[in-house]
């Protein structure tokens, strides 16, 4: 008798059961809110509407247990690109980011301002994706998200981090080059994150006492031409090819730059390796100095380059990286910005050193400005500019005069630089920071250690400068604050409140008005102008700007409240009530909106509505608002409820209202 054959569907089901099991776990984890969202851009709670910002959580995708995010949440853009918008994304590491300086000093920020001056009819967005300790693995991984956000142009300045950047061949976050892309995709699943967290909980996490550079060094001596050296070159080669092909497939213009570093004034970190002559990197560096001192700059450059090439601690990209970049530009017909040659040409003796660098590879403020001009010129040369210029190209002197960068920024940037230079690998491991005394006496009167703290303290510094009569310093601090709109709206409003409390608002507002008018067209500009005209009692102008702000983005930050106030000042109480009602719909706990709507209803003799609104104010203030009791009493007596009115006035009297005492004496027994 023949045995009955098992149906094929049985095996299919047998295979699908475990798959379905894991799918259900994944769905359950997501519904439960477990794990991290690795989208590149996200909305920030409390931030201005219509904007999206870099998602700080994506740090964990590449760095795992790193304590602080390396991605700056301050980098944002409009969620929807405007019709007259021009959007550039800049890819790279900390040099693209602008380290160690404030965001406005980075080359992408300089480039954005130059484009804004040249094309005032365009809304220019240069989105700086430069981030410390990331390499081509990360750049390639975030590229699809960037392409989903309508780029008009992509720029790159990257390659220094190939060895020690996340998942690089010499990094503590080591990844198998053949498995990295699969690994990064898997990390987006909550189930994988759960397993990863379970494993990492039993392992030692990053040493929080180390700086980022120290945390990322897995192998401190990489032999020139050795296995790890070759892996870094191959990694950059493969990832860069895939990056370029992906960008070109979407027909997005792409400009790449060569890499520069400080070869003249920064000695090698590691001098273990000897070449065929028996020379170390330190010996070549000394030979370079001798040749330079004797005036033989050509020979000096050869020796300095050789010293950098043999430096075992490979933070500075080898020359082979630049050759690779140039070959890619040639083979893929890409515009090339030869930053390395430009820096050499603008350095004494034609050798890049401290004149354009602040440490081993990060440009100085002058260096970043030079980079911005180089990329701008390449845009013009390749016809990648956003149309025909509608204004004259701004001169360097004008751009530097208008540079939104203050003494507070300068002092803190110096602190950041010295903090880094005083740690490993710039000094021996475990050594004290030789710049500690200079940092303690650097002229900053506040305990601040992060960029976000600088922006928070700026309000206090600005008000102090005005109180001291230093109008120029006050204007500069406010210029910097306004340059970070719309994310700095809260800081601006905090400054306005501080100026009001100090009795300086009348003096400050004429100075602020000229700065506000220079903002890019948008919701923030109209909102700030509306507030300005409210304070100078020009209510028609205030209404115009608040309404324009609302057209651009529906208010989630109570623009309607200010618009309602302006209507009220013009005795347009019905329109004021409409705005206050919308605020209450957005936030049923907004006491001020109920208070203002109650006052407008009283002016319209809608006393029953006034009673309702003031009752809400009283409830939300825990029975402690004397004025609300008094106004509700007025409304009640207008409704012939003398008893109720007297009860309210008596309560207001007990809360300290002398006017309520007089009313109680007049109307109540």
XYZ file of C-alpha atoms in Angstrom, residues 52-435:
384
model
C 11.805 68.782 11.184
C 15.166 68.218 12.855
C 17.979 65.666 12.954
C 16.926 62.743 15.098
C 19.470 62.362 17.943
C 18.410 58.733 18.474
C 20.141 57.595 15.291
C 23.450 57.855 17.172
C 22.583 54.552 18.825
C 22.294 52.877 15.435
C 25.979 53.473 14.743
C 27.535 53.842 18.201
C 25.373 51.623 20.402
C 26.221 52.452 24.017
C 27.598 55.979 23.489
C 26.207 58.154 26.302
C 25.477 61.352 24.345
C 24.176 61.776 20.823
C 26.673 62.940 18.205
C 23.877 64.142 15.914
C 22.818 67.735 16.601
C 19.090 68.193 17.117
C 19.610 71.880 16.314
C 19.990 71.049 12.596
C 16.601 71.445 10.937
C 14.698 72.334 7.812
C 11.154 72.897 6.622
C 9.124 69.705 6.482
C 7.934 70.668 3.019
C 10.354 72.421 0.702
C 8.884 75.768 -0.446
C 8.248 76.331 -4.139
C 10.966 78.987 -4.174
C 13.245 76.881 -1.978
C 16.768 75.683 -2.761
C 17.977 72.846 -0.541
C 21.559 71.622 -0.158
C 22.669 68.718 2.037
C 26.262 68.597 3.272
C 27.752 65.189 4.148
C 30.856 64.712 6.240
C 32.436 64.366 9.662
C 33.348 66.914 12.316
C 35.118 69.206 9.825
C 31.902 69.527 7.829
C 30.097 70.041 11.129
C 32.377 72.980 11.966
C 34.061 71.630 15.106
C 35.044 73.181 17.510
C 33.142 76.323 16.591
C 29.556 77.499 16.868
C 27.217 76.348 14.108
C 27.353 79.727 12.348
C 31.125 79.377 11.846
C 30.886 76.134 9.849
C 31.482 76.222 6.112
C 27.862 75.122 5.328
C 26.546 78.095 7.353
C 28.889 80.528 5.592
C 27.757 79.069 2.268
C 24.089 79.433 3.187
C 24.501 83.114 4.114
C 26.370 83.866 0.892
C 23.613 82.225 -1.137
C 20.954 84.126 0.820
C 22.627 87.438 0.032
C 22.982 86.515 -3.634
C 19.453 85.122 -4.046
C 17.188 87.115 -1.669
C 14.108 85.878 -3.556
C 14.922 82.242 -2.704
C 14.524 80.343 0.551
C 17.960 78.801 0.945
C 18.450 75.761 3.174
C 21.927 74.295 3.620
C 21.330 71.293 5.868
C 24.568 70.380 7.634
C 24.737 66.621 8.254
C 28.380 66.800 9.336
C 28.815 64.727 12.501
C 31.768 63.717 14.660
C 33.184 60.188 14.383
C 31.090 58.977 11.450
C 32.541 57.600 8.237
C 31.346 56.444 4.837
C 29.281 53.599 6.349
C 27.004 56.154 8.035
C 26.979 58.556 5.090
C 25.827 55.802 2.747
C 23.228 54.559 5.249
C 21.527 57.958 5.726
C 21.579 58.809 2.016
C 18.142 57.264 1.165
C 16.485 59.393 3.878
C 18.127 62.503 2.446
C 16.943 61.699 -1.083
C 13.382 61.535 0.283
C 13.616 65.213 1.294
C 13.974 66.865 -2.109
C 17.657 67.826 -2.315
C 18.692 70.223 -5.077
C 22.377 69.572 -4.478
C 24.617 67.378 -2.321
C 28.092 68.356 -1.113
C 30.669 66.145 0.591
C 33.782 66.738 2.638
C 34.580 63.359 4.205
C 37.293 60.727 4.608
C 39.258 61.558 7.774
C 37.139 59.186 9.895
C 37.418 56.008 7.816
C 39.562 54.161 10.348
C 38.186 55.298 13.710
C 34.676 56.340 12.700
C 31.781 54.117 13.763
C 32.165 50.574 12.367
C 35.524 51.445 10.816
C 38.356 48.855 10.664
C 40.272 50.358 13.643
C 37.284 51.541 15.681
C 36.039 50.218 19.011
C 32.694 49.893 17.159
C 34.307 47.480 14.737
C 32.187 46.081 11.938
C 32.836 43.439 9.307
C 32.785 45.422 6.034
C 30.807 42.653 4.341
C 28.189 42.632 7.079
C 27.899 46.320 8.083
C 25.076 47.205 5.691
C 23.015 44.183 6.739
C 23.753 44.956 10.399
C 22.572 48.571 10.066
C 19.328 47.476 8.432
C 18.728 44.839 11.120
C 19.230 47.416 13.880
C 16.091 49.205 12.697
C 13.986 46.271 13.938
C 12.790 46.481 17.545
C 13.392 42.763 18.082
C 17.050 43.167 17.120
C 17.289 46.200 19.423
C 15.843 44.100 22.248
C 18.403 41.339 21.713
C 21.194 43.901 21.397
C 20.165 45.574 24.674
C 20.030 42.213 26.450
C 23.552 41.394 25.297
C 25.012 44.847 26.005
C 23.545 44.947 29.545
C 25.994 42.228 30.550
C 28.944 43.919 28.866
C 31.005 46.896 29.856
C 29.732 50.111 28.278
C 31.756 53.045 27.023
C 33.901 54.830 29.576
C 32.042 58.088 30.205
C 35.286 59.699 31.423
C 36.801 59.423 27.951
C 36.263 61.953 25.185
C 34.765 60.844 21.894
C 38.144 60.476 20.136
C 39.491 58.312 22.938
C 36.324 56.208 22.998
C 36.560 55.448 19.293
C 40.220 54.359 19.135
C 40.338 50.600 18.866
C 43.848 50.216 17.448
C 46.243 53.107 18.050
C 48.940 52.015 15.615
C 48.003 51.328 11.999
C 50.961 50.469 9.822
C 51.181 52.320 6.517
C 50.304 49.843 3.763
C 49.282 47.175 6.284
C 46.103 45.122 6.458
C 43.982 47.604 8.450
C 45.325 50.495 6.394
C 44.211 48.722 3.196
C 40.804 47.876 4.670
C 40.158 51.561 5.365
C 41.013 52.540 1.800
C 38.878 49.752 0.349
C 35.966 50.633 2.653
C 36.013 54.276 1.515
C 36.417 53.242 -2.132
C 33.418 50.892 -2.142
C 31.096 53.074 -0.092
C 31.929 56.211 -2.062
C 31.227 54.459 -5.364
C 27.853 53.249 -4.101
C 27.080 56.702 -2.731
C 27.845 58.424 -6.042
C 25.891 55.891 -8.095
C 22.848 56.236 -5.824
C 22.931 60.035 -6.081
C 23.390 59.984 -9.851
C 20.551 57.482 -10.239
C 18.268 60.156 -8.727
C 19.838 62.854 -10.968
C 20.937 64.959 -7.995
C 23.993 67.186 -8.605
C 26.906 66.193 -6.392
C 30.132 68.042 -5.552
C 32.969 66.415 -3.615
C 36.028 67.957 -1.966
C 39.530 66.731 -1.240
C 40.736 66.562 2.355
C 43.211 68.862 4.061
C 44.996 68.537 7.400
C 47.620 70.275 9.489
C 50.920 68.799 8.326
C 53.272 71.690 9.146
C 52.465 72.507 12.764
C 51.013 69.299 14.163
C 53.509 66.561 15.028
C 52.609 62.898 14.515
C 50.545 61.207 17.245
C 52.264 57.814 16.929
C 55.847 57.284 15.797
C 56.238 53.510 16.241
C 56.662 52.506 12.600
C 59.968 52.735 10.700
C 60.294 52.786 6.925
C 62.899 51.113 4.747
C 65.388 53.874 5.679
C 64.818 53.293 9.378
C 63.054 56.668 9.697
C 60.005 57.243 11.907
C 57.211 59.784 11.407
C 58.738 61.946 14.145
C 62.080 61.992 12.328
C 60.416 63.045 9.071
C 58.560 65.802 10.928
C 61.863 67.130 12.305
C 63.421 66.988 8.819
C 60.439 68.948 7.507
C 60.966 71.639 10.127
C 64.662 71.887 9.233
C 63.903 72.261 5.524
C 61.211 74.830 6.242
C 63.525 76.896 8.438
C 66.144 76.872 5.703
C 63.561 78.099 3.144
C 63.337 74.873 1.141
C 59.533 74.736 1.221
C 59.224 72.155 -1.527
C 61.394 69.637 0.316
C 59.753 70.567 3.632
C 56.342 69.680 2.256
C 57.589 66.281 1.075
C 58.914 65.537 4.578
C 55.794 66.823 6.370
C 53.538 64.714 4.139
C 55.731 61.672 4.784
C 55.492 62.298 8.542
C 51.702 62.413 8.323
C 51.596 59.264 6.181
C 53.644 57.285 8.726
C 51.663 58.531 11.743
C 50.296 55.290 13.205
C 47.268 57.004 14.794
C 45.338 57.648 11.588
C 43.023 60.532 12.375
C 44.367 62.390 9.327
C 43.392 60.779 6.030
C 46.314 59.339 4.021
C 47.186 60.830 0.654
C 45.682 57.771 -1.024
C 42.237 58.991 0.100
C 42.661 62.209 -1.875
C 43.879 60.297 -4.913
C 40.808 58.105 -4.630
C 38.516 61.167 -4.390
C 40.119 62.707 -7.469
C 39.772 59.447 -9.413
C 36.091 59.185 -8.481
C 35.489 62.756 -9.613
C 37.202 62.019 -12.903
C 35.543 58.645 -13.529
C 32.040 59.765 -12.546
C 32.447 63.247 -14.071
C 31.879 65.025 -10.757
C 32.796 68.622 -9.939
C 35.778 68.585 -7.576
C 36.669 71.215 -4.969
C 40.351 70.694 -4.271
C 40.317 71.943 -0.676
C 43.760 70.478 -0.011
C 45.361 72.499 -2.813
C 43.366 75.637 -1.911
C 44.531 75.462 1.712
C 48.144 74.905 0.617
C 47.986 77.859 -1.769
C 46.713 80.111 1.043
C 49.300 78.978 3.623
C 52.841 80.291 4.281
C 55.344 78.338 2.210
C 52.484 76.526 0.482
C 52.196 74.090 3.424
C 48.982 73.840 5.450
C 49.506 74.604 9.132
C 48.162 76.628 12.032
C 47.298 79.608 9.841
C 44.223 77.724 8.558
C 43.926 74.862 11.075
C 43.101 74.945 14.787
C 44.321 71.423 15.559
C 45.380 68.320 13.587
C 42.658 68.502 10.904
C 39.883 70.943 11.823
C 40.037 74.273 9.995
C 40.216 77.553 11.879
C 37.431 80.126 11.475
C 39.393 81.547 8.549
C 39.748 78.056 7.116
C 36.019 77.355 7.243
C 35.293 80.672 5.527
C 37.782 79.765 2.792
C 36.067 76.395 2.316
C 32.668 78.051 1.933
C 33.996 80.344 -0.782
C 35.590 77.395 -2.568
C 32.327 75.449 -2.680
C 30.363 78.572 -3.677
C 32.757 79.239 -6.552
C 32.373 75.650 -7.726
C 28.564 76.059 -7.676
C 28.921 79.130 -9.871
C 31.421 77.452 -12.184
C 29.165 74.404 -12.722
C 25.899 76.389 -13.021
C 24.506 74.727 -9.893
C 23.422 78.050 -8.408
C 19.638 78.442 -7.919
C 19.084 80.533 -11.042
C 20.412 83.933 -12.030
C 21.587 86.053 -9.107
C 19.065 88.739 -8.144
C 21.638 90.666 -6.123
C 25.349 91.379 -6.407
C 27.650 88.745 -4.991
C 28.499 89.872 -1.453
C 32.113 90.748 -0.733
C 34.079 88.843 1.878
C 34.284 91.996 3.995
C 30.486 92.340 3.993
C 29.938 88.682 4.896
C 32.447 88.860 7.743
C 30.968 92.132 9.023
C 27.524 90.507 9.099
C 28.873 87.227 10.500
C 26.485 86.194 13.349
C 29.172 85.290 15.834
C 29.652 86.961 19.209
C 32.254 87.286 21.942
C 30.341 84.639 23.914
C 30.710 82.234 20.985
C 34.406 83.026 20.653
C 35.129 82.434 24.332
C 33.231 79.166 24.471
C 34.752 77.895 21.225
C 38.193 78.520 22.704
C 37.135 76.550 25.783
C 35.967 73.665 23.583
C 39.237 73.633 21.651
C 41.454 73.700 24.747
C 39.370 70.995 26.413
C 40.026 68.742 23.424
C 43.703 69.611 23.037
C 44.261 68.855 26.711
C 43.094 65.240 26.426
C 44.387 62.048 24.835
C 45.642 61.640 22.138
C 47.002 65.212 22.200
C 48.598 64.567 25.602
C 49.698 61.218 27.097
C 46.928 59.013 28.438
C 46.064 59.946 32.018
C 47.872 63.308 31.950
C 46.147 66.404 33.383
C 44.890 69.019 30.952
C 47.743 71.559 30.581
C 45.199 74.235 29.616
